[in-house]
PDB file of C-alpha atoms and ligand atoms in Angstrom:
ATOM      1  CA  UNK A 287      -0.080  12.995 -37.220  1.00 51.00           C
ATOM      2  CA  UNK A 288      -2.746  10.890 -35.688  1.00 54.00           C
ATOM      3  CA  UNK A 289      -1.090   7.947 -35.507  1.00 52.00           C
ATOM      4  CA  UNK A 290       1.665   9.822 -33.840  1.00 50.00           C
ATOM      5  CA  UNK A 291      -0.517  10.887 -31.205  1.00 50.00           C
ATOM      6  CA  UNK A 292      -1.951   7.680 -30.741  1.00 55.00           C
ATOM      7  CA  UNK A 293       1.444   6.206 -30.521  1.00 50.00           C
ATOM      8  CA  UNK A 294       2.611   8.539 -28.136  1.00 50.00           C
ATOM      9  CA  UNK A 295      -0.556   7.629 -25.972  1.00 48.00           C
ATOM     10  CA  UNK A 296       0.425   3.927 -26.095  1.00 48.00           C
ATOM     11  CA  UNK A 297       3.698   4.644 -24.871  1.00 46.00           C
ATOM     12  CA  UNK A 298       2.472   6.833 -22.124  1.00 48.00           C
ATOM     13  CA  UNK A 299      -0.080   3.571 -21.418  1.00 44.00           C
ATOM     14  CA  UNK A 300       2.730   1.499 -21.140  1.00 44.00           C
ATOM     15  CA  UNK A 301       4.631   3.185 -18.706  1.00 43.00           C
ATOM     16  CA  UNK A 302       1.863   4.546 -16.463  1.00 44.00           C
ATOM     17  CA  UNK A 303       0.758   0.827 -16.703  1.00 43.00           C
ATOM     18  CA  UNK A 304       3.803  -0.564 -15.627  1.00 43.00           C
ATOM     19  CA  UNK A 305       4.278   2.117 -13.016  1.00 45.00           C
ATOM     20  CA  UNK A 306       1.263   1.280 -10.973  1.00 46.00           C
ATOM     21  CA  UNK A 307       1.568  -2.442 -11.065  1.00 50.00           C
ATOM     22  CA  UNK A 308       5.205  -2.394  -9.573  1.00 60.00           C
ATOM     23  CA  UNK A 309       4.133  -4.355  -6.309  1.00 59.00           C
ATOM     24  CA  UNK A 310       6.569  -3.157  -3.565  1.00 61.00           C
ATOM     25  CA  UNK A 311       8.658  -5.883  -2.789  1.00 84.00           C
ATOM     26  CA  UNK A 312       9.584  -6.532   1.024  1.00 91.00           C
ATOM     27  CA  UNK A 313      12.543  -5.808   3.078  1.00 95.00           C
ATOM     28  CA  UNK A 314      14.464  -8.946   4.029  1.00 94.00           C
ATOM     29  CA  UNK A 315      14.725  -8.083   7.210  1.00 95.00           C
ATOM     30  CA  UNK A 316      10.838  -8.092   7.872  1.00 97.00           C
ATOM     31  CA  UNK A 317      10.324 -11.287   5.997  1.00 96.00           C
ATOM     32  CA  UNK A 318      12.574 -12.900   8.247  1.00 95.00           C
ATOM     33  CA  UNK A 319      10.562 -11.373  11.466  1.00 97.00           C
ATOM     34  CA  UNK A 320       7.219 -13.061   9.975  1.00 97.00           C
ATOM     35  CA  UNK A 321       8.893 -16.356   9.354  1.00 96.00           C
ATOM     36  CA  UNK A 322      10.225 -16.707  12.208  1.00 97.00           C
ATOM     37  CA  UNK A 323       6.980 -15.232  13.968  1.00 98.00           C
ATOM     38  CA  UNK A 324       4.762 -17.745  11.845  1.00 98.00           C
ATOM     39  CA  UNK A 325       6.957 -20.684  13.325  1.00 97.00           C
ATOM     40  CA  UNK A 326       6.583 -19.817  17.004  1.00 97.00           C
ATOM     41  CA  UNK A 327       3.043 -20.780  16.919  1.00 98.00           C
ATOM     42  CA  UNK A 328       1.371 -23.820  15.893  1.00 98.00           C
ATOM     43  CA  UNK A 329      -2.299 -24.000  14.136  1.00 98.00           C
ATOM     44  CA  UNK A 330      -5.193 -25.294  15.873  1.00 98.00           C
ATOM     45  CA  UNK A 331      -8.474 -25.046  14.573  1.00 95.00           C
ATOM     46  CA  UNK A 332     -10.036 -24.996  18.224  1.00 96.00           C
ATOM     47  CA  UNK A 333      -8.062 -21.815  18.220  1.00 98.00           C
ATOM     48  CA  UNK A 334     -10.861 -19.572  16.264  1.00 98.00           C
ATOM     49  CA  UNK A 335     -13.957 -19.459  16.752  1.00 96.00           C
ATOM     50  CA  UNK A 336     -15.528 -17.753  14.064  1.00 98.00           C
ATOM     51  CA  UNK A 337     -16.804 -19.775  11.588  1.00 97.00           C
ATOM     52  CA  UNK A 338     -14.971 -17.986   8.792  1.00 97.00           C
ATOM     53  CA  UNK A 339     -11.056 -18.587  10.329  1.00 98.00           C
ATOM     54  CA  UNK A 340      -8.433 -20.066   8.549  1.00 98.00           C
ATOM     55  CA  UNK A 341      -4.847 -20.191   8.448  1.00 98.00           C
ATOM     56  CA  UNK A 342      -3.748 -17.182   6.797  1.00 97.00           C
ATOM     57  CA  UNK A 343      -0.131 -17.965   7.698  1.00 97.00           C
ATOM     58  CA  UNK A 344       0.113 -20.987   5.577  1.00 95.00           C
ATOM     59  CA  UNK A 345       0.186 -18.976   2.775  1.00 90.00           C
ATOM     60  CA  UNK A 346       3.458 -17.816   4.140  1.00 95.00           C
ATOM     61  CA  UNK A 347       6.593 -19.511   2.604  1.00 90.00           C
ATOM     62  CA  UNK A 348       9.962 -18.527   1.908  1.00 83.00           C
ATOM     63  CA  UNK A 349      10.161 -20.270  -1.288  1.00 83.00           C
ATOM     64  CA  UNK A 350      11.987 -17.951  -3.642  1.00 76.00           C
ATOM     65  CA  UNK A 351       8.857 -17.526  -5.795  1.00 76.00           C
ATOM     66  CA  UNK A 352       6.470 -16.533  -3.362  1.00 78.00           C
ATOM     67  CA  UNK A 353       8.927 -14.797  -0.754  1.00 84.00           C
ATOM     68  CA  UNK A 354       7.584 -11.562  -0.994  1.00 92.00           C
ATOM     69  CA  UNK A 355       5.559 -11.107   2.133  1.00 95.00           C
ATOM     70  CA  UNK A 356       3.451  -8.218   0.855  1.00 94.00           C
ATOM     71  CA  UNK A 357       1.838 -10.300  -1.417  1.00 93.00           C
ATOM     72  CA  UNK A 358       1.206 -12.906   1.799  1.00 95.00           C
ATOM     73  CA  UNK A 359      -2.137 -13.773   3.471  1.00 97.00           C
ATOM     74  CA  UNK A 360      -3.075 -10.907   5.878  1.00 98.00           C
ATOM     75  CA  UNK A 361      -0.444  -8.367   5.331  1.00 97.00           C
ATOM     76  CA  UNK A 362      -0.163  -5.161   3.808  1.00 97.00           C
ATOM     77  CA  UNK A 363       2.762  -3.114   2.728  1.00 97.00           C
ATOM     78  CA  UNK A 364       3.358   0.223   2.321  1.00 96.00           C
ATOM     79  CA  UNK A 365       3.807   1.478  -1.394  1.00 93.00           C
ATOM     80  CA  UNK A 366       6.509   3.292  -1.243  1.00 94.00           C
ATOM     81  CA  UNK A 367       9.207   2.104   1.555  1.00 95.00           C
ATOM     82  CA  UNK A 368       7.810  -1.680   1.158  1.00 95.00           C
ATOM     83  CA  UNK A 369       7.528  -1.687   4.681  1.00 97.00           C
ATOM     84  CA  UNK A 370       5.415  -3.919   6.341  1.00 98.00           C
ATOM     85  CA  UNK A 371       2.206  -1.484   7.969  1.00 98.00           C
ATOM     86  CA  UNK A 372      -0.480  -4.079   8.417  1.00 98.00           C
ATOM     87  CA  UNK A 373      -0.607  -7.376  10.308  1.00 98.00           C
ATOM     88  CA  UNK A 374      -3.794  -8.841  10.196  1.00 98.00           C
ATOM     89  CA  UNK A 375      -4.137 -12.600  11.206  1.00 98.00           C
ATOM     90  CA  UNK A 376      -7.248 -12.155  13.256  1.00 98.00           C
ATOM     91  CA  UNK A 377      -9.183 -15.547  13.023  1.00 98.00           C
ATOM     92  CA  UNK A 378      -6.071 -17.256  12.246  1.00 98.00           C
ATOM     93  CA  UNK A 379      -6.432 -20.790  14.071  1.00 98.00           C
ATOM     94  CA  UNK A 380      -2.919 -19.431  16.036  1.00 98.00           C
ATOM     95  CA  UNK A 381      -2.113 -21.310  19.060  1.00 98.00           C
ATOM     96  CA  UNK A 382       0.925 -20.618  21.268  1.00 98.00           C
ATOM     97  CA  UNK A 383       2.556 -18.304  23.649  1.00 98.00           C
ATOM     98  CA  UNK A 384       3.760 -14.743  22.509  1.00 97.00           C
ATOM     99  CA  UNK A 385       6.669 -12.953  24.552  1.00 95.00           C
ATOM    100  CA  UNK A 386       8.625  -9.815  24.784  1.00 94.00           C
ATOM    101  CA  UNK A 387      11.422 -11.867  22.311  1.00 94.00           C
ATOM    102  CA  UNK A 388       9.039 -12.626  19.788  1.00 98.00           C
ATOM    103  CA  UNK A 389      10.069 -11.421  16.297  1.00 98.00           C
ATOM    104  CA  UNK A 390       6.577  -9.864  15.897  1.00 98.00           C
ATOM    105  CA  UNK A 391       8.028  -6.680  17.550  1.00 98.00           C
ATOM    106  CA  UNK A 392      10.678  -6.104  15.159  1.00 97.00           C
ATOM    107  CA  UNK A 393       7.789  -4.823  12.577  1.00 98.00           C
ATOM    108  CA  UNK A 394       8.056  -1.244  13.819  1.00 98.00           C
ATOM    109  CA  UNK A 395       6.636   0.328  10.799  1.00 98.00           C
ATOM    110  CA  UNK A 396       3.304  -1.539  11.784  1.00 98.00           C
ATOM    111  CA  UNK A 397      -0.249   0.816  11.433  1.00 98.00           C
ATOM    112  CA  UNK A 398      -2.577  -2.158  12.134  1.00 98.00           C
ATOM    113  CA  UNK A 399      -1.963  -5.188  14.172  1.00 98.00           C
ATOM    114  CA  UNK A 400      -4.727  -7.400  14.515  1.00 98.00           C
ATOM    115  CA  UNK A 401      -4.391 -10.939  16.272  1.00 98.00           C
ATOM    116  CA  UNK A 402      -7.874 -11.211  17.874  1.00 98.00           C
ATOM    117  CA  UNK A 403      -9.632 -15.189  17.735  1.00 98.00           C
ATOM    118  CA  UNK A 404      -6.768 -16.663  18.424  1.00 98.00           C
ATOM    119  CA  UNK A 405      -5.213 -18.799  21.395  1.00 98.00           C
ATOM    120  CA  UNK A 406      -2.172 -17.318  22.784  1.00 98.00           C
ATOM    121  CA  UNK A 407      -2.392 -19.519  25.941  1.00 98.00           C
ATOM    122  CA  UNK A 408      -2.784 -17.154  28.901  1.00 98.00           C
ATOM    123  CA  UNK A 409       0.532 -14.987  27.409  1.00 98.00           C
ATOM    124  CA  UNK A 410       1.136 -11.740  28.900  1.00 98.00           C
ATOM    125  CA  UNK A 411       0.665  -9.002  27.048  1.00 98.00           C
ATOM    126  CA  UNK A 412       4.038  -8.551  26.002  1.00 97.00           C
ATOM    127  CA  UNK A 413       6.016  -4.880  27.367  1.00 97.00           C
ATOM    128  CA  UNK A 414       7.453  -4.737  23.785  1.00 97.00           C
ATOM    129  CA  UNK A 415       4.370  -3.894  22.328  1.00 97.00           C
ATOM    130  CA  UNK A 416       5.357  -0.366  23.405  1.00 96.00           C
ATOM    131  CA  UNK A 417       8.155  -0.295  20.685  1.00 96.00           C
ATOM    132  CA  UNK A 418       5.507  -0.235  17.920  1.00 98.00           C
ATOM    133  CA  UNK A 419       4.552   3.518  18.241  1.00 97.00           C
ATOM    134  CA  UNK A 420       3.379   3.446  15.238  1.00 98.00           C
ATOM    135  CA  UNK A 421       0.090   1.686  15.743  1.00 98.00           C
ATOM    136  CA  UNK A 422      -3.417   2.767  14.907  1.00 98.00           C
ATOM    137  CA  UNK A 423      -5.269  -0.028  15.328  1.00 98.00           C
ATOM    138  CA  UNK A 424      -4.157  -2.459  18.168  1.00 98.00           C
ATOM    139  CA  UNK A 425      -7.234  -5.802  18.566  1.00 98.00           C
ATOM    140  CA  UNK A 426      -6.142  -8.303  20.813  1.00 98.00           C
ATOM    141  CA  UNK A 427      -9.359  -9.267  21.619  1.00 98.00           C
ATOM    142  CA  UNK A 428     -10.632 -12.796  21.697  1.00 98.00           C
ATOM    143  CA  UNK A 429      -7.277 -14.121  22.416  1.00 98.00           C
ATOM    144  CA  UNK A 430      -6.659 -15.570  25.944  1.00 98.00           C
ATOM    145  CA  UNK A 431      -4.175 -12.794  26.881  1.00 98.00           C
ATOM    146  CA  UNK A 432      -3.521 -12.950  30.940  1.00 98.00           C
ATOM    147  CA  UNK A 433      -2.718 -10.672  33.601  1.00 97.00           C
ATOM    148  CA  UNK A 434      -2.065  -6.929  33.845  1.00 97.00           C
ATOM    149  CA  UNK A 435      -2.418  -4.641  30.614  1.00 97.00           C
ATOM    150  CA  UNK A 436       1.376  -3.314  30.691  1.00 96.00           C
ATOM    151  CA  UNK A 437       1.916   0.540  30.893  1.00 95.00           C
ATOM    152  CA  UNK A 438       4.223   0.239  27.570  1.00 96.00           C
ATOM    153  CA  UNK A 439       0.590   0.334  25.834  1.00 97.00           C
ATOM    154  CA  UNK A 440       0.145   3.892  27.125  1.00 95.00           C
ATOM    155  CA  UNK A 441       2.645   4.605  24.813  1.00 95.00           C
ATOM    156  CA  UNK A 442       1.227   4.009  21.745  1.00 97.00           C
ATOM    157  CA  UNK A 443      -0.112   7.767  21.469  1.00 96.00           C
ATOM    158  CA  UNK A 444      -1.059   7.192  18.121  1.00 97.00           C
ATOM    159  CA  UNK A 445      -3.591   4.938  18.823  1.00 98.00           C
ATOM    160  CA  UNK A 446      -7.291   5.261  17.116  1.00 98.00           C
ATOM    161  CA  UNK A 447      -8.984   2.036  18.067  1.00 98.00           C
ATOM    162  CA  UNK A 448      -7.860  -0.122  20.560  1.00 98.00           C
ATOM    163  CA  UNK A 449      -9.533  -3.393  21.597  1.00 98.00           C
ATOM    164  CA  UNK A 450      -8.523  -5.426  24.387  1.00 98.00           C
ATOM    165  CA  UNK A 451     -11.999  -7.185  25.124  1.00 98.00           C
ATOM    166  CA  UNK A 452     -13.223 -10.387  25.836  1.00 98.00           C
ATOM    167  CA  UNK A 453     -10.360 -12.120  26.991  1.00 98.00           C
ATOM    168  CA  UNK A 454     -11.789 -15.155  29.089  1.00 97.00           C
ATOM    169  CA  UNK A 455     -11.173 -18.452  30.069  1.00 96.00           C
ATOM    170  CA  UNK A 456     -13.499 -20.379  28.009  1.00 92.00           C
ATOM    171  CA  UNK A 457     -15.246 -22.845  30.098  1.00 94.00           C
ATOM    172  CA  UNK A 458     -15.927 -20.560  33.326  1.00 96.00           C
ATOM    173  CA  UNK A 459     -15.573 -16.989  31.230  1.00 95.00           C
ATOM    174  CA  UNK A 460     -13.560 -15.693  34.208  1.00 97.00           C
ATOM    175  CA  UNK A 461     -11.974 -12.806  32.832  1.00 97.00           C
ATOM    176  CA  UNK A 462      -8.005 -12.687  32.284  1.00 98.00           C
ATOM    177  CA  UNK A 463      -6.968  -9.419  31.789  1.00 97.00           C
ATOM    178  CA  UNK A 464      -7.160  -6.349  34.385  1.00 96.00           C
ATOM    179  CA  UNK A 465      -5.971  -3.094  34.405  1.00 95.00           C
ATOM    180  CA  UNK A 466      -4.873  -2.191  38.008  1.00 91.00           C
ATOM    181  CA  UNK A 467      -1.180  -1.157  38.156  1.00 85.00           C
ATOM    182  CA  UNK A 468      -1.188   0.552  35.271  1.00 85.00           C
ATOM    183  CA  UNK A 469      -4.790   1.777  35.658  1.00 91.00           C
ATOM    184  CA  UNK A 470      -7.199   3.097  33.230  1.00 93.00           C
ATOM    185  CA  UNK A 471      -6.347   6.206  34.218  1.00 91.00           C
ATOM    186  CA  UNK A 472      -2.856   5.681  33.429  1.00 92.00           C
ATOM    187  CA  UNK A 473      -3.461   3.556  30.243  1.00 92.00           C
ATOM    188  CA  UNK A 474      -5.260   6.752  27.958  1.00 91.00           C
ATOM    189  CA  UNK A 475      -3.467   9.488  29.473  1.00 90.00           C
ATOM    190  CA  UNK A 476      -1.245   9.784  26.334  1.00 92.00           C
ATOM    191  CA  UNK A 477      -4.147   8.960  23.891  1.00 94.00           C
ATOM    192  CA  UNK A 478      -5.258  12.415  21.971  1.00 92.00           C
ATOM    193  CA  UNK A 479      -6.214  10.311  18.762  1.00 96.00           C
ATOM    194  CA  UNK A 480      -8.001   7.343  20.083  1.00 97.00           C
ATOM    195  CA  UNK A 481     -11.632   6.983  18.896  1.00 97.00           C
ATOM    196  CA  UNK A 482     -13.101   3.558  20.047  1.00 97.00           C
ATOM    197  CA  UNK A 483     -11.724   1.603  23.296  1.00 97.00           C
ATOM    198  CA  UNK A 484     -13.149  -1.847  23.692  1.00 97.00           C
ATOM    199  CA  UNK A 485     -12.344  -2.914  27.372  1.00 97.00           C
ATOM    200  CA  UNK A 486     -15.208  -4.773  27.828  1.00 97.00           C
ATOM    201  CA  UNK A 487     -14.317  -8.001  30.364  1.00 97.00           C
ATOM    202  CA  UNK A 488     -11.172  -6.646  31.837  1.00 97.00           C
ATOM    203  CA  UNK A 489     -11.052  -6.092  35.805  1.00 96.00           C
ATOM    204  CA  UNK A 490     -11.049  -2.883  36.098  1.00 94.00           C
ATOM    205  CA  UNK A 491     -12.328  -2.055  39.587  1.00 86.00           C
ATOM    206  CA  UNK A 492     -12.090   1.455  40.140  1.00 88.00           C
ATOM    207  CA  UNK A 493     -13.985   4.497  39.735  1.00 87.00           C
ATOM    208  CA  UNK A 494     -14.872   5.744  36.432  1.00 88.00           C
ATOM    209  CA  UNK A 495     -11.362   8.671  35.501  1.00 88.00           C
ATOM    210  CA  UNK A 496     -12.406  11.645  34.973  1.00 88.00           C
ATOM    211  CA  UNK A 497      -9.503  11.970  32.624  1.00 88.00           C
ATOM    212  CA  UNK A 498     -12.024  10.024  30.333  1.00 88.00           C
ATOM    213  CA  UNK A 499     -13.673  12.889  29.405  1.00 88.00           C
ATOM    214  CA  UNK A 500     -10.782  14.547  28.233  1.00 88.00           C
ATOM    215  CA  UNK A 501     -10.102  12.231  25.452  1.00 90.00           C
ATOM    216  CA  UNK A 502     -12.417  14.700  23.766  1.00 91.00           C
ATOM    217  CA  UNK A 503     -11.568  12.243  20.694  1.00 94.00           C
ATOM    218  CA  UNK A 504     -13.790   9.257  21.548  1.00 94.00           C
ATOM    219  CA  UNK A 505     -16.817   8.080  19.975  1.00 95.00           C
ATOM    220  CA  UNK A 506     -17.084   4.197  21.493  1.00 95.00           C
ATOM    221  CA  UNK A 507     -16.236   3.556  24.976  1.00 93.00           C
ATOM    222  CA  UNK A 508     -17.317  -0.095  25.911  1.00 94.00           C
ATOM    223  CA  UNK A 509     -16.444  -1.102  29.508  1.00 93.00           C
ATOM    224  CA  UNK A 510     -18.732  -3.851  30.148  1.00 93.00           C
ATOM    225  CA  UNK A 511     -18.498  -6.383  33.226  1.00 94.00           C
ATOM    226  CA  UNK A 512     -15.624  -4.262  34.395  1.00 93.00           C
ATOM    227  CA  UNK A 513     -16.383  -3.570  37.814  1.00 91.00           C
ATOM    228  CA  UNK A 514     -16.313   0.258  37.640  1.00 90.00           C
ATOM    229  CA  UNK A 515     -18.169   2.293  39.620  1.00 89.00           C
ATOM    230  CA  UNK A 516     -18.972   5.713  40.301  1.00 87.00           C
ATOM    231  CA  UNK A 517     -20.707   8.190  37.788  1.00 85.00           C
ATOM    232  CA  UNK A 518     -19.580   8.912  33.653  1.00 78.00           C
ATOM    233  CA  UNK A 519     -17.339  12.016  33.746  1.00 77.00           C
ATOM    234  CA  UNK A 520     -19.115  14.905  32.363  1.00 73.00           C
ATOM    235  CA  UNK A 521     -17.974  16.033  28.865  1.00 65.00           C
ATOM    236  CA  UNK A 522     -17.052  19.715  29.007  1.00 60.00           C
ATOM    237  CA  UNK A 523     -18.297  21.120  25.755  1.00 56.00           C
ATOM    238  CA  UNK A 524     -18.715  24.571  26.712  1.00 49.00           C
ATOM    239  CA  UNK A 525     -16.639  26.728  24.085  1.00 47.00           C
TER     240      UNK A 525
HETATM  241  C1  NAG B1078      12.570 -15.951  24.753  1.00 53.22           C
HETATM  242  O1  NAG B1078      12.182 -15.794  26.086  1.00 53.22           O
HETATM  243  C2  NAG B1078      11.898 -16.987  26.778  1.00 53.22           C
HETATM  244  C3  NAG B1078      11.461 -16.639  28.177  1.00 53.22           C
HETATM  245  O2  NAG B1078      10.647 -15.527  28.229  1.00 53.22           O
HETATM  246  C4  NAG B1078      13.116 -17.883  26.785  1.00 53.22           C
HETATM  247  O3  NAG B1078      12.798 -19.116  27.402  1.00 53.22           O
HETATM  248  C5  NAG B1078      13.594 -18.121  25.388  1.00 53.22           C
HETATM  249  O4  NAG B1078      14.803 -18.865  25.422  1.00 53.22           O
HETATM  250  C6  NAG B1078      13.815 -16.829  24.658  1.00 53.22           C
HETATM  251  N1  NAG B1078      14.153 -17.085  23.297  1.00 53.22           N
HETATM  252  C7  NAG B1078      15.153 -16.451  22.672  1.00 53.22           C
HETATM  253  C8  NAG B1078      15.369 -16.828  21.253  1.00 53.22           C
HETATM  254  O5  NAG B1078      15.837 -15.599  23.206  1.00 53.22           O
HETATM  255  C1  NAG B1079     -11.545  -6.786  17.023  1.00 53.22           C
HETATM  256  O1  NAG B1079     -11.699  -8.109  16.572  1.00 53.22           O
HETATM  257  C2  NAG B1079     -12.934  -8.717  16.891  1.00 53.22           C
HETATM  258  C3  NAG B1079     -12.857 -10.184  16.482  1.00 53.22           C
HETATM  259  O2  NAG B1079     -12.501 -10.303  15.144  1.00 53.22           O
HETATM  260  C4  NAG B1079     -14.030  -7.943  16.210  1.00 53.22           C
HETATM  261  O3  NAG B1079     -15.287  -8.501  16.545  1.00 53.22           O
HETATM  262  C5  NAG B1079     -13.974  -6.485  16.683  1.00 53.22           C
HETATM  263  O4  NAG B1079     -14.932  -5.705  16.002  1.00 53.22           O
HETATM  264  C6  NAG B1079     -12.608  -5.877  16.445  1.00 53.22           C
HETATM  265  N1  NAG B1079     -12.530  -4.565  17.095  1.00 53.22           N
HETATM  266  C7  NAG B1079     -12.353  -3.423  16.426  1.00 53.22           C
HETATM  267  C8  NAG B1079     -12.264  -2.169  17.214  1.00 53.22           C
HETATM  268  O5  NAG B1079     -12.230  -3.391  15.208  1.00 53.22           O
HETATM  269  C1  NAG B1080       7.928   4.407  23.623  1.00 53.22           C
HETATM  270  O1  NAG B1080       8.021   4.877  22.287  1.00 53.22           O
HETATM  271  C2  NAG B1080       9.255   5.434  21.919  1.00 53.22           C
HETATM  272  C3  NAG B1080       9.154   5.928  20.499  1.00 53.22           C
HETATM  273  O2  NAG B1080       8.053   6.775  20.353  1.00 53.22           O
HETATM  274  C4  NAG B1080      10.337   4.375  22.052  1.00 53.22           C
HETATM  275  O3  NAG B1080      11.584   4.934  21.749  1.00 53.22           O
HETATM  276  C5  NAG B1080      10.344   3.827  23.462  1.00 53.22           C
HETATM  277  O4  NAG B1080      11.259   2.770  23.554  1.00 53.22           O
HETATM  278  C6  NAG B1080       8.979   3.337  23.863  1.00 53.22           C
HETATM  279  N1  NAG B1080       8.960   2.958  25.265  1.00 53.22           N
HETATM  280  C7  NAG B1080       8.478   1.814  25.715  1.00 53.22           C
HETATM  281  C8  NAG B1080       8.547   1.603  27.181  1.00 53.22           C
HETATM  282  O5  NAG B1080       8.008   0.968  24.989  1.00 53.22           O
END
């Protein structure tokens, strides 16, 4: 009888072992979106500057044995659907110009997309970023995006932390990004989630919204060397 119990324990090991380690494998379909992603850039290593960067995409190969891209550098997937949710390659040494074709928007299951310390050579932030509705977590900081924030951001509505900070031309630190047509205004009106929102270095130029304060969600609101003006929205707390 005991060893019949204790068999039947091994047995139930075994399978809730096996279970567990099952690694969800990815779609092809996202793989392919990655590869092709990974290829548009090139690696520079005067692309990062923090001290810990490295290349996380050259991990990335579509060799047969290592071609699932969960298991690749700065990605995570999720366990059930195998989707791709998380694209981290912050610090990456990635150098090259992102636009509204790049592959990178076909990952609509994305949670997290990180791609701050990097070069993207004075890109636009591209209007496709809109498509990825799913995000959380959006950090493009560090990352020589140019011109105007697009409005398509305003509809990420799931958004928790955004960072679009400290985009600046090296040498003179003149800021790159601004947020006029859209405005800031514009930007978080659809935001009920959002918690932090890094703006810090982006030409702003306006008066501080009031519809700040109703993004009753916020915790971190850094807007330095923006050029607002005007006074901080009260908070209405009364019940
Ligand atoms: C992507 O867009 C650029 C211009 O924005 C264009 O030059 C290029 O040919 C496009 N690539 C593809 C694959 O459509
Ligand atoms: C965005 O990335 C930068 C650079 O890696 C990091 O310092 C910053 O904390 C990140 N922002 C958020 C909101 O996580
Ligand atoms: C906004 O998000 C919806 C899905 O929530 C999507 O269908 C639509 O294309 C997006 N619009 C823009 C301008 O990105």
């Amino acid at each position: 009888m005991k060893f019949l119990v204790s068999f039947f324990c091994l047995i139930a090991c075994i399978v809730a072992s096996s279970s567990s380690s099952v690694q969800p494998s990815c779609h092809e379909k996202e793989r392919s979106a990655l590869l092709h992603f990974k290829l548009s850039l090139s690696i520079s290593q005067f692309a990062s500057i923090d001290p810990s960067a490295y290349p996380k995409t050259e991990s990335w190969k579509s060799t047969r044995k290592e071609s699932d891209c969960c298991l690749w550098d700065g990605i995570e997937c999720d366990m059930k659907s195998g989707h791709v949710t998380t694209l981290d390659l912050s610090s990456s040494y990635l150098h090259g110009f992102i636009n509204s074709n790049s592959t990178l928007f076909d990952l609509v299951h994305l949670h997290t997309l990180n791609l701050a310390d990097n070069d993207f050579r004075y890109s636009l932030i591209p209007s496709r970023i809109g498509c990825l509705s799913n995000l959380e977590y959006l950090n493009l900081s560090y990352s020589k995006f140019f011109g105007q924030v697009p409005l398509e951001v305003s509809n990420l509505s799931k958004l928790i932390y955004l960072d679009l900070s400290n985009n600046v031309e090296p040498s003179s630190g003149a800021h790159l990004l601004e947020l006029r047509q859209p405005s800031l205004r514009s930007l978080v009106q659809n935001f009920r989630s959002l918690k932090e929102l890094w703006l810090s270095k982006i030409t702003i130029s306006s008066r501080v919204p009031k519809i700040l304060a109703n993004v009753t969600s916020l915790r971190i609101l850094a807007l330095t060397e923006c050029g607002l003006h005007g006074s901080c929205p009260k908070v209405d707390d009364s019940p």
